[in-house]
Every structure is written in C-alpha cells, then in structure tokens.
PDB file of C-alpha atoms in Angstrom:
ATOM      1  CA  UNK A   1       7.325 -11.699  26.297  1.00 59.00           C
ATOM      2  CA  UNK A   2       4.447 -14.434  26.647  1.00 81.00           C
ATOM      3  CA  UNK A   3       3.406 -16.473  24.101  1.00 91.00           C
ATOM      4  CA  UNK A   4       0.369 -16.001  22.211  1.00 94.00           C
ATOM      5  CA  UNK A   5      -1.658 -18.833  21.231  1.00 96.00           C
ATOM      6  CA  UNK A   6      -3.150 -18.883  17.495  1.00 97.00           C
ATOM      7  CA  UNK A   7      -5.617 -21.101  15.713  1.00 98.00           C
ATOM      8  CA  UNK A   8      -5.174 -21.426  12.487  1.00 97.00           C
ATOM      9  CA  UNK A   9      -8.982 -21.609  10.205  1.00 97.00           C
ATOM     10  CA  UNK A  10      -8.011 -22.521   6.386  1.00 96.00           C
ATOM     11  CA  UNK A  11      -9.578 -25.242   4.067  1.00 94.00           C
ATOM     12  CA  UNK A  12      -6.067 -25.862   1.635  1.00 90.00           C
ATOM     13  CA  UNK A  13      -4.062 -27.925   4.009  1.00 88.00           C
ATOM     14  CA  UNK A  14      -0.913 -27.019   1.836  1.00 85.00           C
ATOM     15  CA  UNK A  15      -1.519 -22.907   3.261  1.00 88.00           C
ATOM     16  CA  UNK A  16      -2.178 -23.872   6.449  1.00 91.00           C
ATOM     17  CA  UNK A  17       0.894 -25.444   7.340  1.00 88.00           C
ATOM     18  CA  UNK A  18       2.906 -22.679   5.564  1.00 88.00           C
ATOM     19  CA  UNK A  19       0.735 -20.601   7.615  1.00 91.00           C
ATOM     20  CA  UNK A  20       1.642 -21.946  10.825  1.00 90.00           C
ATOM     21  CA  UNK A  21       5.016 -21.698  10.011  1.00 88.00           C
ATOM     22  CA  UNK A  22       4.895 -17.902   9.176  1.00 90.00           C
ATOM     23  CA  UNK A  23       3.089 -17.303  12.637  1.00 92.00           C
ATOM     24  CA  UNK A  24       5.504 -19.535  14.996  1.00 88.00           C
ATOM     25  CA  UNK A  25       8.406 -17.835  12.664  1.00 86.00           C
ATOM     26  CA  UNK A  26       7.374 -14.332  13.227  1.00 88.00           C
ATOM     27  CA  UNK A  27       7.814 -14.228  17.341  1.00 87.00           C
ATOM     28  CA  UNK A  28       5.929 -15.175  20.337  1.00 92.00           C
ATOM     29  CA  UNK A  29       3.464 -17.393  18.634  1.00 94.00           C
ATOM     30  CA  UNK A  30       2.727 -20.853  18.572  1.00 94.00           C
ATOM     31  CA  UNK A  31      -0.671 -22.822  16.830  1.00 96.00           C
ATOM     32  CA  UNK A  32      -2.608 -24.573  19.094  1.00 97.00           C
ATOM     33  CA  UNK A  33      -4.948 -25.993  16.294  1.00 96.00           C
ATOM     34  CA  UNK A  34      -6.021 -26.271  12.864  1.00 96.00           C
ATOM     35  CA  UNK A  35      -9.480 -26.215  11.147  1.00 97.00           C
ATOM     36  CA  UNK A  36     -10.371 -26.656   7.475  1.00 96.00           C
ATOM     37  CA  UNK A  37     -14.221 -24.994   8.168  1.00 97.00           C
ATOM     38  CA  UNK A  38     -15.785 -22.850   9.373  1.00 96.00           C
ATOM     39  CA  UNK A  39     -18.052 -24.997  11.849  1.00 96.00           C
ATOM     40  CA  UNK A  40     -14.052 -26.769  12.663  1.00 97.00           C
ATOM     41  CA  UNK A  41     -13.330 -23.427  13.476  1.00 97.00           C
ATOM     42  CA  UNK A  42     -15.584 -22.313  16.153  1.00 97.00           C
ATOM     43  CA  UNK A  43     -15.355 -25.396  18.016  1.00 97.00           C
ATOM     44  CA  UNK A  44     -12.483 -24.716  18.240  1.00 97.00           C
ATOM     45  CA  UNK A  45     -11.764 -21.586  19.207  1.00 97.00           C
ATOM     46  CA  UNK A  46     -14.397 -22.582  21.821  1.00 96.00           C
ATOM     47  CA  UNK A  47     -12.017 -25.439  22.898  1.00 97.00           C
ATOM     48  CA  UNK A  48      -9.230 -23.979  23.042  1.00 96.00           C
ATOM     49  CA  UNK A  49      -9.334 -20.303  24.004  1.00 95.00           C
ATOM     50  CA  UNK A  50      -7.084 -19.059  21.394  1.00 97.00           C
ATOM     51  CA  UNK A  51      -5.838 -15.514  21.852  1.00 95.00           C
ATOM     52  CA  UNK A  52      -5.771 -15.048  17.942  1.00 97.00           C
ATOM     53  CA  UNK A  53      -7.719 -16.756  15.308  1.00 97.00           C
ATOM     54  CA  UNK A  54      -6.575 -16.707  11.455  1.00 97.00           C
ATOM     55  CA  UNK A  55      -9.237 -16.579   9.410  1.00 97.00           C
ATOM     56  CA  UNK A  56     -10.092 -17.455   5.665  1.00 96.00           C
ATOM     57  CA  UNK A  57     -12.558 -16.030   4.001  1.00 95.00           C
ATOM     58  CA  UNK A  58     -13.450 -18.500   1.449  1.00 94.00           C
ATOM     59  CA  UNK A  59     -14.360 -22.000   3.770  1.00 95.00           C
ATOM     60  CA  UNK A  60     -16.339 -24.669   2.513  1.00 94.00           C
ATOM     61  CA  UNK A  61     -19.480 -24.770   4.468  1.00 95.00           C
ATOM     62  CA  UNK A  62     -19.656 -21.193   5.387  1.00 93.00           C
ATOM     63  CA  UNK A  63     -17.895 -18.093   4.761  1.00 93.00           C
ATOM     64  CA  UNK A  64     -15.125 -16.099   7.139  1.00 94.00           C
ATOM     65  CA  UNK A  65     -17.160 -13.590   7.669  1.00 95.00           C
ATOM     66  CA  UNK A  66     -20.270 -15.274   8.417  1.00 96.00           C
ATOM     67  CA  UNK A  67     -17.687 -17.475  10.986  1.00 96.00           C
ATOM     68  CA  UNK A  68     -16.550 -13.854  12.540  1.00 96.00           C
ATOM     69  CA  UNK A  69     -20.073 -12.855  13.214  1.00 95.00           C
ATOM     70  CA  UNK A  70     -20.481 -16.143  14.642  1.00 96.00           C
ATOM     71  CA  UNK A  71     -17.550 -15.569  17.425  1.00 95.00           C
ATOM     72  CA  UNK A  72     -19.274 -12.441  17.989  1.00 93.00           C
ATOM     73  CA  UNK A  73     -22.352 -13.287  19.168  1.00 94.00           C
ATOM     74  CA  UNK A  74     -20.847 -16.469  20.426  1.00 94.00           C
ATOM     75  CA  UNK A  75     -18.890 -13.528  22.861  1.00 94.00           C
ATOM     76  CA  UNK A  76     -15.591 -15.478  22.081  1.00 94.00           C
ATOM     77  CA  UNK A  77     -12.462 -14.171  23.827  1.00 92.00           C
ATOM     78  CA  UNK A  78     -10.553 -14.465  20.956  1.00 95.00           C
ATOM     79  CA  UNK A  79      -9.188 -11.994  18.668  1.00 95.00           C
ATOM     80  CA  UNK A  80      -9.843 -11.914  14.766  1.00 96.00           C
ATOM     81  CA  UNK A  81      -6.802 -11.329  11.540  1.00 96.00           C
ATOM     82  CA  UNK A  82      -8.115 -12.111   8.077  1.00 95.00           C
ATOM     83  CA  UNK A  83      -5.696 -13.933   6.151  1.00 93.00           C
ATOM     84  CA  UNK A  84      -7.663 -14.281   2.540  1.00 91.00           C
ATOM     85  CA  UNK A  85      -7.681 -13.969  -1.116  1.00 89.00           C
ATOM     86  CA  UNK A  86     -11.058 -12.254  -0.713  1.00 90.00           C
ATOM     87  CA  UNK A  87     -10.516  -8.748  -2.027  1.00 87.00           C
ATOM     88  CA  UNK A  88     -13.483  -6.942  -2.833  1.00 87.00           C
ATOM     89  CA  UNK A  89     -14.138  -3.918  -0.791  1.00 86.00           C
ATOM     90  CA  UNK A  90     -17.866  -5.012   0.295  1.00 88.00           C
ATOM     91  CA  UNK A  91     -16.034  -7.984   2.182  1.00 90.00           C
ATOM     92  CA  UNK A  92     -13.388  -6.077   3.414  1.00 89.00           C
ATOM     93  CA  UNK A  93     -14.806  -3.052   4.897  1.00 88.00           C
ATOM     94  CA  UNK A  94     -17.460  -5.604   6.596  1.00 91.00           C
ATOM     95  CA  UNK A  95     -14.585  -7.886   7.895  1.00 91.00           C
ATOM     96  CA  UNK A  96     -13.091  -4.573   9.382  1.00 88.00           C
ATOM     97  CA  UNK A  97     -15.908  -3.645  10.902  1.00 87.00           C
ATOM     98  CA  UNK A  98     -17.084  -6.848  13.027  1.00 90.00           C
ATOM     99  CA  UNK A  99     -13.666  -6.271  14.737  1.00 88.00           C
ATOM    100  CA  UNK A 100     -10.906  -8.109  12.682  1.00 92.00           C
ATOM    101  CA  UNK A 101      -7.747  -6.371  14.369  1.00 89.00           C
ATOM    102  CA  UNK A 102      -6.248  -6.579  10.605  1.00 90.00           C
ATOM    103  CA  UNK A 103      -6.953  -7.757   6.694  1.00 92.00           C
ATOM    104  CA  UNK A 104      -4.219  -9.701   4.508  1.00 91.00           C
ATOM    105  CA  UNK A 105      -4.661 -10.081   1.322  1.00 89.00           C
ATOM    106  CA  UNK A 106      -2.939 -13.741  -0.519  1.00 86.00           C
ATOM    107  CA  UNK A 107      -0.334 -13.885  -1.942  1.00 80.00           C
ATOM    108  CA  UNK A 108       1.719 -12.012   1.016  1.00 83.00           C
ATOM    109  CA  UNK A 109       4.815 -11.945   2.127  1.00 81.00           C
ATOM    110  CA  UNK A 110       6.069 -12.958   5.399  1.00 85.00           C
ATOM    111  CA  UNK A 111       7.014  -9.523   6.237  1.00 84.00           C
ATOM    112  CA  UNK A 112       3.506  -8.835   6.151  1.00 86.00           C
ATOM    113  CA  UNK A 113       2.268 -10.538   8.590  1.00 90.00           C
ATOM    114  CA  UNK A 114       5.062 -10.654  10.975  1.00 88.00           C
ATOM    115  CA  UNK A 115       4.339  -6.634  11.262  1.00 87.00           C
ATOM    116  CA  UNK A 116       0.971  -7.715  12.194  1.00 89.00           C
ATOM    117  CA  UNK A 117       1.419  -9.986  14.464  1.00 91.00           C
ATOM    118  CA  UNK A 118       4.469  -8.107  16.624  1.00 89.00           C
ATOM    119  CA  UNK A 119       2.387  -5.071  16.831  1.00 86.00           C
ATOM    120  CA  UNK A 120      -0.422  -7.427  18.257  1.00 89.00           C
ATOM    121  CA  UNK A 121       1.882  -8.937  20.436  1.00 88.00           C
ATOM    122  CA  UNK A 122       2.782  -5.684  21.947  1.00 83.00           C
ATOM    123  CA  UNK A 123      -0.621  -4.338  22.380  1.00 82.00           C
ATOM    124  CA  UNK A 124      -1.984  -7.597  23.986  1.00 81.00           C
ATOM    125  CA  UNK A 125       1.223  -7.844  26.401  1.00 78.00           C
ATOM    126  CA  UNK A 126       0.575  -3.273  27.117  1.00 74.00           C
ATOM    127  CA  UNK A 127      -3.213  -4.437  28.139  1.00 72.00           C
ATOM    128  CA  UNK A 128      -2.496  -7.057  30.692  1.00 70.00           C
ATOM    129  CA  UNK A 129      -0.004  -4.822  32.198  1.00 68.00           C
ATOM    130  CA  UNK A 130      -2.342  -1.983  33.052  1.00 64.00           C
ATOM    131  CA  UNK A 131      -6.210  -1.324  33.609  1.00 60.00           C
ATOM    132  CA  UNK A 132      -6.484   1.888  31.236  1.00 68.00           C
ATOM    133  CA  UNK A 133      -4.502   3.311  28.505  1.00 63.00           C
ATOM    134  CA  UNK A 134      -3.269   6.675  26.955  1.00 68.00           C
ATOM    135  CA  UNK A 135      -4.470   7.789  23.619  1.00 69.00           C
ATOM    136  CA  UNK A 136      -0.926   7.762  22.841  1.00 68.00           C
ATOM    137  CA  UNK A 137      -0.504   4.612  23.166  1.00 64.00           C
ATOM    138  CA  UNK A 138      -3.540   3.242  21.452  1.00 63.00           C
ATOM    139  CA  UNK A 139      -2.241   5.868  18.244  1.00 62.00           C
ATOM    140  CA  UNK A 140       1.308   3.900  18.071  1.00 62.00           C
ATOM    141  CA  UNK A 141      -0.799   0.284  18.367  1.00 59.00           C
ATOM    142  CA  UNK A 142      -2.963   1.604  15.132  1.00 57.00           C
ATOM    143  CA  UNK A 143       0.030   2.919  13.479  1.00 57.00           C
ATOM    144  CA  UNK A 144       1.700  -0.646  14.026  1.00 58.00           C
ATOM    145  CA  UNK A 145      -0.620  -1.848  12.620  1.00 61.00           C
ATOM    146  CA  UNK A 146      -1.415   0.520   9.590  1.00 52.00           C
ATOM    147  CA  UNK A 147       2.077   0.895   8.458  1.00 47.00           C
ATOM    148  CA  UNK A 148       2.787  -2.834   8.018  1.00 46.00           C
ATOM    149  CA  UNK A 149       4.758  -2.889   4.712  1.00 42.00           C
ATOM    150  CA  UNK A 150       2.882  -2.533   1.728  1.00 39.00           C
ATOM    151  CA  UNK A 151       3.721  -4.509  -1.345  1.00 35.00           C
ATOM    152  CA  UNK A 152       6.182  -1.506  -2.824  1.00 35.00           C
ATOM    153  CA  UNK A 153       7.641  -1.697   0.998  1.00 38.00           C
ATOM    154  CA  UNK A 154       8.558  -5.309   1.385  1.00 43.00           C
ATOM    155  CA  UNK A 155      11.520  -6.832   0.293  1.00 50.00           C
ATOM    156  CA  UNK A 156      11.502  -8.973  -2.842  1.00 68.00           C
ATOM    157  CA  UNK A 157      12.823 -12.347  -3.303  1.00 78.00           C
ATOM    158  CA  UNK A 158      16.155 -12.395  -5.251  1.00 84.00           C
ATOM    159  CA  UNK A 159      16.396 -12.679  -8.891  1.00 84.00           C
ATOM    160  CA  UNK A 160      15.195 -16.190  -9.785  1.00 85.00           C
ATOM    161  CA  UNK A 161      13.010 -17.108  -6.267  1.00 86.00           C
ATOM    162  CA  UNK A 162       9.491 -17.298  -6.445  1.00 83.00           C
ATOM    163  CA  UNK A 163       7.343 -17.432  -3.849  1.00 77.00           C
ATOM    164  CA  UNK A 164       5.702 -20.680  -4.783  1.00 76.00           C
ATOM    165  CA  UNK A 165       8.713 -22.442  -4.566  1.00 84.00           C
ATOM    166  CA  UNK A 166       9.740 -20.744  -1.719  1.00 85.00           C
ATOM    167  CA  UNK A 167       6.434 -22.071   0.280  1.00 79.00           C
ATOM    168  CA  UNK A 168       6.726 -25.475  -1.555  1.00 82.00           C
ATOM    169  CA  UNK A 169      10.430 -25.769   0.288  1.00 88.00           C
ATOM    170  CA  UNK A 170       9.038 -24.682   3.317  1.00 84.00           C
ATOM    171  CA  UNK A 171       6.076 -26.948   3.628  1.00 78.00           C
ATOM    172  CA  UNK A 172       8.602 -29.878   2.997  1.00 84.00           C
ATOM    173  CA  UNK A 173      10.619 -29.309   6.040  1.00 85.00           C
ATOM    174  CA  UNK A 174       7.523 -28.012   7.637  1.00 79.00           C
ATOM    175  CA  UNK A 175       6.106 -31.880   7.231  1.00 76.00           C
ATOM    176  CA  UNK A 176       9.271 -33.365   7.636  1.00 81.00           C
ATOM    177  CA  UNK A 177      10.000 -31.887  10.969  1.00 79.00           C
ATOM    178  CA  UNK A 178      13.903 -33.096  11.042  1.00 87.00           C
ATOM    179  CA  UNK A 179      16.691 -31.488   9.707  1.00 92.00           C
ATOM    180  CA  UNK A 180      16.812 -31.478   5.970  1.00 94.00           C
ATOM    181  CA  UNK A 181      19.600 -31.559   3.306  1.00 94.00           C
ATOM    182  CA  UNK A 182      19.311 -29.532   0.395  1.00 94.00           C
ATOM    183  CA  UNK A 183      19.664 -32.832  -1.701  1.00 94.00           C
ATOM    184  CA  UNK A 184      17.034 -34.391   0.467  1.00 94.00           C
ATOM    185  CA  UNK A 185      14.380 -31.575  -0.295  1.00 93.00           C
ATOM    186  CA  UNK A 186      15.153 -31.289  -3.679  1.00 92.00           C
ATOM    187  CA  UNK A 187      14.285 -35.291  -3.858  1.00 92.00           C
ATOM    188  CA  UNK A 188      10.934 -34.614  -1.919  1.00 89.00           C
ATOM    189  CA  UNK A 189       9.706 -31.730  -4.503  1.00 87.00           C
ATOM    190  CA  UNK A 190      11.041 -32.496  -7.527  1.00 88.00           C
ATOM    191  CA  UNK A 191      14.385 -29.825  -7.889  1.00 89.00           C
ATOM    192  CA  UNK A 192      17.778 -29.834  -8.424  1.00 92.00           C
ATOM    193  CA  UNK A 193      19.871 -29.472  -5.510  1.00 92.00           C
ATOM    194  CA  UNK A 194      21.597 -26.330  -6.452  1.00 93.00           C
ATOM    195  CA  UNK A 195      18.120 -24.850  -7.018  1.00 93.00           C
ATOM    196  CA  UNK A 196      16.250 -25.818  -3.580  1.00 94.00           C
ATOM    197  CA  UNK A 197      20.279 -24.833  -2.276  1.00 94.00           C
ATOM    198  CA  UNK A 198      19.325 -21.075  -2.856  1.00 93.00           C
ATOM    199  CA  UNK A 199      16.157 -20.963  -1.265  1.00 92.00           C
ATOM    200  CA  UNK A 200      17.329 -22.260   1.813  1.00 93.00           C
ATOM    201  CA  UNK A 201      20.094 -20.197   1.931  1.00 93.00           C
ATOM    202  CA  UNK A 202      17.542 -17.001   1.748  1.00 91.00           C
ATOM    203  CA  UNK A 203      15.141 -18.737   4.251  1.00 89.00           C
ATOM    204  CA  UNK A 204      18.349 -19.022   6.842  1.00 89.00           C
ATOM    205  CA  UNK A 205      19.242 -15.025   6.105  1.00 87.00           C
ATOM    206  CA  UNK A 206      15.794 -14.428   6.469  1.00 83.00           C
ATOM    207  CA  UNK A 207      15.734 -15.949   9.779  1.00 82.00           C
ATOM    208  CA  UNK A 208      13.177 -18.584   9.131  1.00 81.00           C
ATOM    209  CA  UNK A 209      15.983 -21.460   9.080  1.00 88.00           C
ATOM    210  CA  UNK A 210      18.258 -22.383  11.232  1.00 90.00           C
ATOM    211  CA  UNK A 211      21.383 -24.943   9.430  1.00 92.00           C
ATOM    212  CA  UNK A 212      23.604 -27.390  11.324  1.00 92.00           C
ATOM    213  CA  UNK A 213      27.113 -28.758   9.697  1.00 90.00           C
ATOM    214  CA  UNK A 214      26.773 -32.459   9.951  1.00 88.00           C
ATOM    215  CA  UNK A 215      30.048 -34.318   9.677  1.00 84.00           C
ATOM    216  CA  UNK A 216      30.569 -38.004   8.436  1.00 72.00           C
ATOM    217  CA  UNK A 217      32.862 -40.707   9.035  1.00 77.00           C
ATOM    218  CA  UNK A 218      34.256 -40.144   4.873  1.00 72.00           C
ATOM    219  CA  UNK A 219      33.211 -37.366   2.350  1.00 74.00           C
ATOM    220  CA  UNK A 220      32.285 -33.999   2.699  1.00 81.00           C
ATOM    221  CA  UNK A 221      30.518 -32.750   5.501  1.00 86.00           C
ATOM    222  CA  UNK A 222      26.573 -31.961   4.729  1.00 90.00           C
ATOM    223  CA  UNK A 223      24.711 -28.995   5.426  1.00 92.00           C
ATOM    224  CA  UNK A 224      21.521 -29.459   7.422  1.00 93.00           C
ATOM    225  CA  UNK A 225      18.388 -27.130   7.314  1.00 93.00           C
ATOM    226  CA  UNK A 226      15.630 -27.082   9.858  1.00 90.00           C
ATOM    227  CA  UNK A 227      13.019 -24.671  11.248  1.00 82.00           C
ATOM    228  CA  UNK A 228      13.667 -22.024  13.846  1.00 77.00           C
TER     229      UNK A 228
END
C-alpha cells in the first residue's frame, strides 16, 4: 500500500507530536509538516500537497473551520479530518459539511483514529485504482468510517494507566528519537522506573513500541524501547 502524506495543523506543540506519532503508528502514514496556525497551515498544505490535513479547531489566529473553508475556496487537493476538543453541534455539523472526511473529538484513543485513517487509506488507494465506483463500495468506505469504535467500543487502558501519562511517555521517546530505557524515561518525566516500566510494556503489546535487549560487558542486560 502507498504511503499517505499528512500535515499535521495544532497550536500545543506537546499534541502535535503525540499526534504525529498516532498517525505514522496507525499504517501507511507519515507527516510531512507541522503548523501551530491556521495561516501556518495553509501555506502549507499549499507547499506541500498533503493528501490529508489534521485539523484543530481551536488555532490562535483563526479558527479550523474558518481554515477548512479557506482550503476550499483555495481548491486545495488535500483532504480534511478534524482532530479537536470543539464539541458543540453548531461546529460539528458545519465541519461535516465543508467536507471533513471525519470528526474526533479530544481526549481519544488511538484506536480511534487508526479506524479512521485505515479506512481512508483504503478508499484513497480503491480511487486511484479505477475511474468510477460501485455504490457498494462507497457504502463499506462510509461504514469504515462510521463504525470507528466509539468510546464504550475501545479498549481501556489497564487498571492504573492513564492516558496522560501514557502520551507524556510517548512524547519523551517521541523527542528523544533513540532507543529508551525504562529508567531513562522515567528520569526525563519525573517517574519511577517500575511505573513508566508498565506503560511501555502496554505501548509494545499495543504495537506502538518496538524493544531491543541490549547486553553489557557486566550486569544485567537492559531493555530498550523505541518507536515502530
């Protein structure tokens, strides 16, 4: 399957790298940029021709949707997902509307958008494969979409795992970008090593982590975490 290239438009730095990670985490997607405003954001999904744009609602100089209008009369080639805390149906049902091919409300869980973004995947790869489609097969694209799991659907963390931690331990080896002990994170955020020991654990069953057995010259041998 090609790769499908995503820009990523969100003013909290700290969410937009866990963001990235999610999408180059979830399949065959990688970020081509970052943007903190609005204005960021449409030069550069100007730039750089992304396939998929992320978008936040609440941006500092101008709002998400006022940004989506924007790359529609702009005649963008790009494709639209809201990724916000906005909730209020005025917002949403006018996101939906100017063409956003989904709406995900924060806090969400990694499931979430992963459903998204496969069933986009497969769509975008069934169009370039053929000039016209079945109503069939536009139905099952929808459904993908639609049936993403809800909140009662997804799986919950383990006892004791929250998600804030859970980010906070993947930013840290998202900004590290080496392989990572589980003493060496714990340092960097402030937890014990048992504690940050779990959550990487769950990210590596979750298939988010990958983890390497490093051996040494004396002692025990040291467990290495880094991104998939």
């Amino acid at each position: 399957m090609e790769t499908f290239r995503v820009l990523v438009v969100e003013d909290d730095p700290m969410v937009a790298e866990v963001n990235r990670a999610y999408v180059e985490g979830a399949g065959p997607f990688t970020v081509v940029g970052t943007a903190r405003t609005a204005v960021e954001g449409l030069e550069l999904a100007a730039a750089l021709a992304p396939d998929l744009v992320l978008l936040d609602i609440y941006l500092p100089d101008m709002d998400g949707l006022a940004a989506l209008r924007e790359i529609r009369r702009r005649e963008l080639p790009c494709d639209v997902l809201a990724v916000t805390a906005a909730r209020d149906v005025q917002t949403v049902q006018e996101v939906l509307r100017n063409g956003a091919v989904d709406y995900i409300i924060k806090p969400f869980k990694f499931e979430r958008l992963q459903a998204t973004l496969l069933a986009y995947a497969r769509m975008r790869a069934r169009l370039r494969e053929s000039a016209d489609l079945s109503q069939a097969e536009l139905d099952r694209w929808r459904a993908g979409l639609g049936s993403a799991p809800s909140v009662r659907q997804e799986r919950s963390l383990p006892k004791g795992l929250t998600e804030w931690t859970l980010r906070q331990v993947l930013l840290y080896l998202v900004n590290a970008n080496r392989p990572l002990s589980a003493a060496e994170v714990g340092n960097g955020i402030g937890l014990a090593r048992v504690t940050v020991r779990r959550y990487l654990d769950y990210l590596v069953q979750e298939g988010r982590l990958g983890v390497e057995l490093q051996y040494a010259p004396v002692g025990r041998p040291v467990y290495r975490y880094f991104l998939r």
